[in-house]
C-alpha atoms as an extended CHARMM CRD file, in Angstrom:
* protein
*
       131  EXT
         1         1  GLN       CA             98.3300000000      137.8180000000       53.9020000000  PROA      1               0.0000000000
         2         2  VAL       CA             95.2810000000      137.9650000000       52.0930000000  PROA      2               0.0000000000
         3         3  LYS       CA             93.8380000000      141.8780000000       52.0250000000  PROA      3               0.0000000000
         4         4  LEU       CA             90.8510000000      141.9160000000       50.5350000000  PROA      4               0.0000000000
         5         5  VAL       CA             89.4020000000      146.0610000000       48.8420000000  PROA      5               0.0000000000
         6         6  GLU       CA             85.8990000000      145.7400000000       47.1960000000  PROA      6               0.0000000000
         7         7  SER       CA             84.7890000000      148.4070000000       44.5280000000  PROA      7               0.0000000000
         8         8  GLY       CA             82.2440000000      149.4960000000       42.2260000000  PROA      8               0.0000000000
         9         9  GLY       CA             79.0590000000      149.4160000000       44.8140000000  PROA      9               0.0000000000
        10        10  GLY       CA             76.6450000000      152.4590000000       43.8470000000  PROA      10              0.0000000000
        11        11  SER       CA             73.1090000000      153.4070000000       43.2560000000  PROA      11              0.0000000000
        12        12  VAL       CA             71.4150000000      152.0520000000       39.7090000000  PROA      12              0.0000000000
        13        13  GLN       CA             67.9930000000      151.9270000000       38.9990000000  PROA      13              0.0000000000
        14        14  ALA       CA             66.1450000000      148.8910000000       38.2090000000  PROA      14              0.0000000000
        15        15  GLY       CA             67.2280000000      146.4760000000       35.7230000000  PROA      15              0.0000000000
        16        16  GLY       CA             70.7640000000      147.7730000000       35.7570000000  PROA      16              0.0000000000
        17        17  SER       CA             73.8960000000      146.4430000000       36.0610000000  PROA      17              0.0000000000
        18        18  LEU       CA             77.2690000000      146.9850000000       38.8510000000  PROA      18              0.0000000000
        19        19  LYS       CA             80.1490000000      145.4160000000       38.5090000000  PROA      19              0.0000000000
        20        20  LEU       CA             82.3710000000      144.5430000000       41.2520000000  PROA      20              0.0000000000
        21        21  SER       CA             85.2360000000      144.0380000000       41.6000000000  PROA      21              0.0000000000
        22        22  CYS       CA             87.9700000000      142.4520000000       44.4670000000  PROA      22              0.0000000000
        23        23  ASN       CA             91.5130000000      143.5700000000       44.4220000000  PROA      23              0.0000000000
        24        24  ASN       CA             94.6000000000      142.7480000000       46.1750000000  PROA      24              0.0000000000
        25        25  VAL       CA             93.2000000000      138.6250000000       46.5750000000  PROA      25              0.0000000000
        26        26  GLY       CA             97.2180000000      138.5390000000       47.5020000000  PROA      26              0.0000000000
        27        27  THR       CA             97.9630000000      136.0780000000       45.2390000000  PROA      27              0.0000000000
        28        28  ILE       CA             94.8130000000      134.3380000000       43.8490000000  PROA      28              0.0000000000
        29        29  GLN       CA             96.4100000000      130.5450000000       43.4650000000  PROA      29              0.0000000000
        30        30  THR       CA             94.5560000000      128.0020000000       41.9210000000  PROA      30              0.0000000000
        31        31  SER       CA             94.2030000000      126.4590000000       45.6010000000  PROA      31              0.0000000000
        32        32  TYR       CA             92.2200000000      129.6790000000       46.7980000000  PROA      32              0.0000000000
        33        33  CYS       CA             88.3520000000      129.3620000000       46.5640000000  PROA      33              0.0000000000
        34        34  THR       CA             86.0220000000      132.7930000000       46.6420000000  PROA      34              0.0000000000
        35        35  ALA       CA             82.9480000000      133.8630000000       47.1120000000  PROA      35              0.0000000000
        36        36  TRP       CA             80.7740000000      136.4240000000       46.6370000000  PROA      36              0.0000000000
        37        37  PHE       CA             78.5670000000      137.6160000000       48.9210000000  PROA      37              0.0000000000
        38        38  ARG       CA             75.5340000000      140.4170000000       50.0850000000  PROA      38              0.0000000000
        39        39  GLN       CA             73.9620000000      140.6450000000       54.0330000000  PROA      39              0.0000000000
        40        40  VAL       CA             71.3480000000      143.9840000000       54.7610000000  PROA      40              0.0000000000
        41        41  PRO       CA             70.8970000000      145.4130000000       58.2220000000  PROA      41              0.0000000000
        42        42  GLY       CA             69.2420000000      142.9490000000       60.0210000000  PROA      42              0.0000000000
        43        43  LYS       CA             69.8780000000      140.6920000000       57.5890000000  PROA      43              0.0000000000
        44        44  GLU       CA             72.1970000000      136.8450000000       58.2030000000  PROA      44              0.0000000000
        45        45  ARG       CA             74.9000000000      137.5020000000       55.0660000000  PROA      45              0.0000000000
        46        46  GLU       CA             74.0770000000      135.0280000000       52.1020000000  PROA      46              0.0000000000
        47        47  GLY       CA             76.0510000000      133.6890000000       49.6540000000  PROA      47              0.0000000000
        48        48  VAL       CA             75.9160000000      135.0750000000       46.5930000000  PROA      48              0.0000000000
        49        49  ALA       CA             78.2920000000      133.2040000000       43.7020000000  PROA      49              0.0000000000
        50        50  ALA       CA             82.2000000000      131.2590000000       44.5360000000  PROA      50              0.0000000000
        51        51  MET       CA             84.5550000000      130.0480000000       41.7890000000  PROA      51              0.0000000000
        52        52  THR       CA             87.6030000000      128.6010000000       42.2870000000  PROA      52              0.0000000000
        53        53  THR       CA             90.0810000000      127.5060000000       39.7030000000  PROA      53              0.0000000000
        54        54  SER       CA             91.7820000000      123.8670000000       39.7500000000  PROA      54              0.0000000000
        55        55  PHE       CA             95.5920000000      123.3140000000       38.8270000000  PROA      55              0.0000000000
        56        56  SER       CA             94.9120000000      122.2750000000       34.9410000000  PROA      56              0.0000000000
        57        57  GLY       CA             92.3500000000      125.2680000000       34.9080000000  PROA      57              0.0000000000
        58        58  GLN       CA             89.0180000000      124.7480000000       35.8330000000  PROA      58              0.0000000000
        59        59  MET       CA             86.6900000000      126.5080000000       36.6040000000  PROA      59              0.0000000000
        60        60  ASN       CA             84.3670000000      125.7910000000       39.1030000000  PROA      60              0.0000000000
        61        61  ARG       CA             80.7540000000      128.3610000000       39.6880000000  PROA      61              0.0000000000
        62        62  GLU       CA             78.1770000000      127.8930000000       42.7380000000  PROA      62              0.0000000000
        63        63  TYR       CA             75.4000000000      130.7220000000       42.0810000000  PROA      63              0.0000000000
        64        64  ALA       CA             72.4650000000      130.9270000000       44.8610000000  PROA      64              0.0000000000
        65        65  ALA       CA             69.0040000000      130.3040000000       43.0770000000  PROA      65              0.0000000000
        66        66  PHE       CA             68.3280000000      134.0320000000       42.7140000000  PROA      66              0.0000000000
        67        67  ALA       CA             71.1850000000      135.0520000000       40.8180000000  PROA      67              0.0000000000
        68        68  LYS       CA             70.8270000000      132.5240000000       38.8890000000  PROA      68              0.0000000000
        69        69  GLY       CA             71.2340000000      133.5950000000       35.1000000000  PROA      69              0.0000000000
        70        70  ARG       CA             71.4700000000      137.0370000000       36.5290000000  PROA      70              0.0000000000
        71        71  PHE       CA             75.1370000000      137.4710000000       38.3910000000  PROA      71              0.0000000000
        72        72  ILE       CA             78.9870000000      135.9710000000       37.2520000000  PROA      72              0.0000000000
        73        73  ILE       CA             81.4580000000      135.6680000000       39.5230000000  PROA      73              0.0000000000
        74        74  SER       CA             84.8820000000      135.1130000000       37.1540000000  PROA      74              0.0000000000
        75        75  GLN       CA             88.3540000000      135.7150000000       38.6830000000  PROA      75              0.0000000000
        76        76  ASP       CA             91.0210000000      137.5070000000       37.0830000000  PROA      76              0.0000000000
        77        77  LYS       CA             94.7150000000      135.4790000000       38.0340000000  PROA      77              0.0000000000
        78        78  VAL       CA             97.1920000000      137.5030000000       36.1830000000  PROA      78              0.0000000000
        79        79  LYS       CA             95.1310000000      141.0200000000       38.1680000000  PROA      79              0.0000000000
        80        80  ASN       CA             94.9290000000      139.4180000000       41.5520000000  PROA      80              0.0000000000
        81        81  SER       CA             91.3050000000      140.4270000000       41.9030000000  PROA      81              0.0000000000
        82        82  LEU       CA             87.1000000000      138.4620000000       41.7050000000  PROA      82              0.0000000000
        83        83  TYR       CA             85.0980000000      140.4780000000       40.2480000000  PROA      83              0.0000000000
        84        84  LEU       CA             80.7300000000      140.1410000000       40.2410000000  PROA      84              0.0000000000
        85        85  ASP       CA             79.1590000000      141.7370000000       37.2980000000  PROA      85              0.0000000000
        86        86  LEU       CA             75.0470000000      142.3890000000       39.0300000000  PROA      86              0.0000000000
        87        87  GLY       CA             72.7030000000      141.9630000000       35.5450000000  PROA      87              0.0000000000
        88        88  SER       CA             68.9660000000      142.5660000000       35.4020000000  PROA      88              0.0000000000
        89        89  LEU       CA             69.4640000000      144.2660000000       39.3690000000  PROA      89              0.0000000000
        90        90  GLU       CA             66.3060000000      144.3890000000       41.2630000000  PROA      90              0.0000000000
        91        91  PRO       CA             65.1060000000      146.9840000000       44.4860000000  PROA      91              0.0000000000
        92        92  ASP       CA             65.6860000000      143.6660000000       46.9890000000  PROA      92              0.0000000000
        93        93  ASP       CA             69.4390000000      143.1000000000       45.3230000000  PROA      93              0.0000000000
        94        94  THR       CA             69.7830000000      145.8470000000       47.7250000000  PROA      94              0.0000000000
        95        95  ALA       CA             73.2180000000      145.1890000000       49.9340000000  PROA      95              0.0000000000
        96        96  MET       CA             76.2270000000      145.2950000000       51.0280000000  PROA      96              0.0000000000
        97        97  TYR       CA             78.2660000000      143.0800000000       49.5830000000  PROA      97              0.0000000000
        98        98  TYR       CA             81.6820000000      141.3580000000       50.2890000000  PROA      98              0.0000000000
        99        99  CYS       CA             84.5550000000      139.5950000000       48.5640000000  PROA      99              0.0000000000
       100       100  ALA       CA             85.8610000000      136.1620000000       50.6560000000  PROA      100             0.0000000000
       101       101  VAL       CA             88.0480000000      133.8370000000       50.1780000000  PROA      101             0.0000000000
       102       102  GLN       CA             88.8650000000      130.3180000000       52.1570000000  PROA      102             0.0000000000
       103       103  LEU       CA             92.4830000000      128.9870000000       53.1940000000  PROA      103             0.0000000000
       104       104  PRO       CA             94.5260000000      128.4330000000       50.2270000000  PROA      104             0.0000000000
       105       105  SER       CA             93.6300000000      124.0230000000       50.2260000000  PROA      105             0.0000000000
       106       106  PRO       CA             93.8010000000      122.4850000000       47.5840000000  PROA      106             0.0000000000
       107       107  THR       CA             90.2540000000      120.8030000000       48.8720000000  PROA      107             0.0000000000
       108       108  CYS       CA             88.7580000000      124.0320000000       49.9860000000  PROA      108             0.0000000000
       109       109  ARG       CA             84.6220000000      123.9730000000       49.7710000000  PROA      109             0.0000000000
       110       110  TRP       CA             84.0600000000      125.4780000000       46.3280000000  PROA      110             0.0000000000
       111       111  TRP       CA             81.0340000000      125.2920000000       46.0850000000  PROA      111             0.0000000000
       112       112  SER       CA             80.8960000000      127.1430000000       49.8180000000  PROA      112             0.0000000000
       113       113  LEU       CA             78.2240000000      129.5880000000       49.8120000000  PROA      113             0.0000000000
       114       114  THR       CA             78.6880000000      129.4470000000       54.1920000000  PROA      114             0.0000000000
       115       115  PRO       CA             80.5070000000      132.5720000000       55.2840000000  PROA      115             0.0000000000
       116       116  GLY       CA             81.3370000000      130.2250000000       58.3970000000  PROA      116             0.0000000000
       117       117  ASP       CA             83.7200000000      128.3150000000       55.5670000000  PROA      117             0.0000000000
       118       118  TYR       CA             85.5720000000      131.3890000000       54.5640000000  PROA      118             0.0000000000
       119       119  HSD       CA             88.3520000000      133.2630000000       56.5330000000  PROA      119             0.0000000000
       120       120  PHE       CA             89.1030000000      136.3870000000       54.2910000000  PROA      120             0.0000000000
       121       121  TRP       CA             87.2900000000      139.3270000000       54.5400000000  PROA      121             0.0000000000
       122       122  GLY       CA             86.4520000000      143.0590000000       52.9460000000  PROA      122             0.0000000000
       123       123  GLN       CA             84.7650000000      145.5970000000       54.1290000000  PROA      123             0.0000000000
       124       124  GLY       CA             81.8680000000      145.5290000000       51.3840000000  PROA      124             0.0000000000
       125       125  THR       CA             80.5550000000      147.1310000000       48.6430000000  PROA      125             0.0000000000
       126       126  GLN       CA             77.2160000000      149.3230000000       49.1490000000  PROA      126             0.0000000000
       127       127  VAL       CA             74.3880000000      147.7880000000       46.0340000000  PROA      127             0.0000000000
       128       128  THR       CA             72.0510000000      150.0300000000       45.6050000000  PROA      128             0.0000000000
       129       129  VAL       CA             68.4220000000      149.6910000000       43.6200000000  PROA      129             0.0000000000
       130       130  PHE       CA             66.0910000000      152.1690000000       43.1280000000  PROA      130             0.0000000000
       131       131  SER       CA             62.8680000000      151.3730000000       41.3600000000  PROA      131             0.0000000000
């Protein structure tokens, strides 16, 4: 059973940083494809970053254009956790951030930033950036 619990959100001034955590991801086996999404009320949920680690240990990451160079996604398999380091935050980054996992499969779509490809979701953690 996969249960996702996010933490680390908060209020931060523009230019600041936060580190989001997604814990209790069942067991992050190397076949899991994981990702972070965000959503603002009244708008569709959008992908932020995705990641998987192959059985050989190769890590693959995909970022949305707005996240490149500012955000970093990472996994800790020992702690069964997923992280998102948010840097150079801007007011437009204000949103509820969610972690998500696809059904375990060696052929999961690791690059996907499409919400419909993910099967397990956390409850979200709020990030507010003020100017």
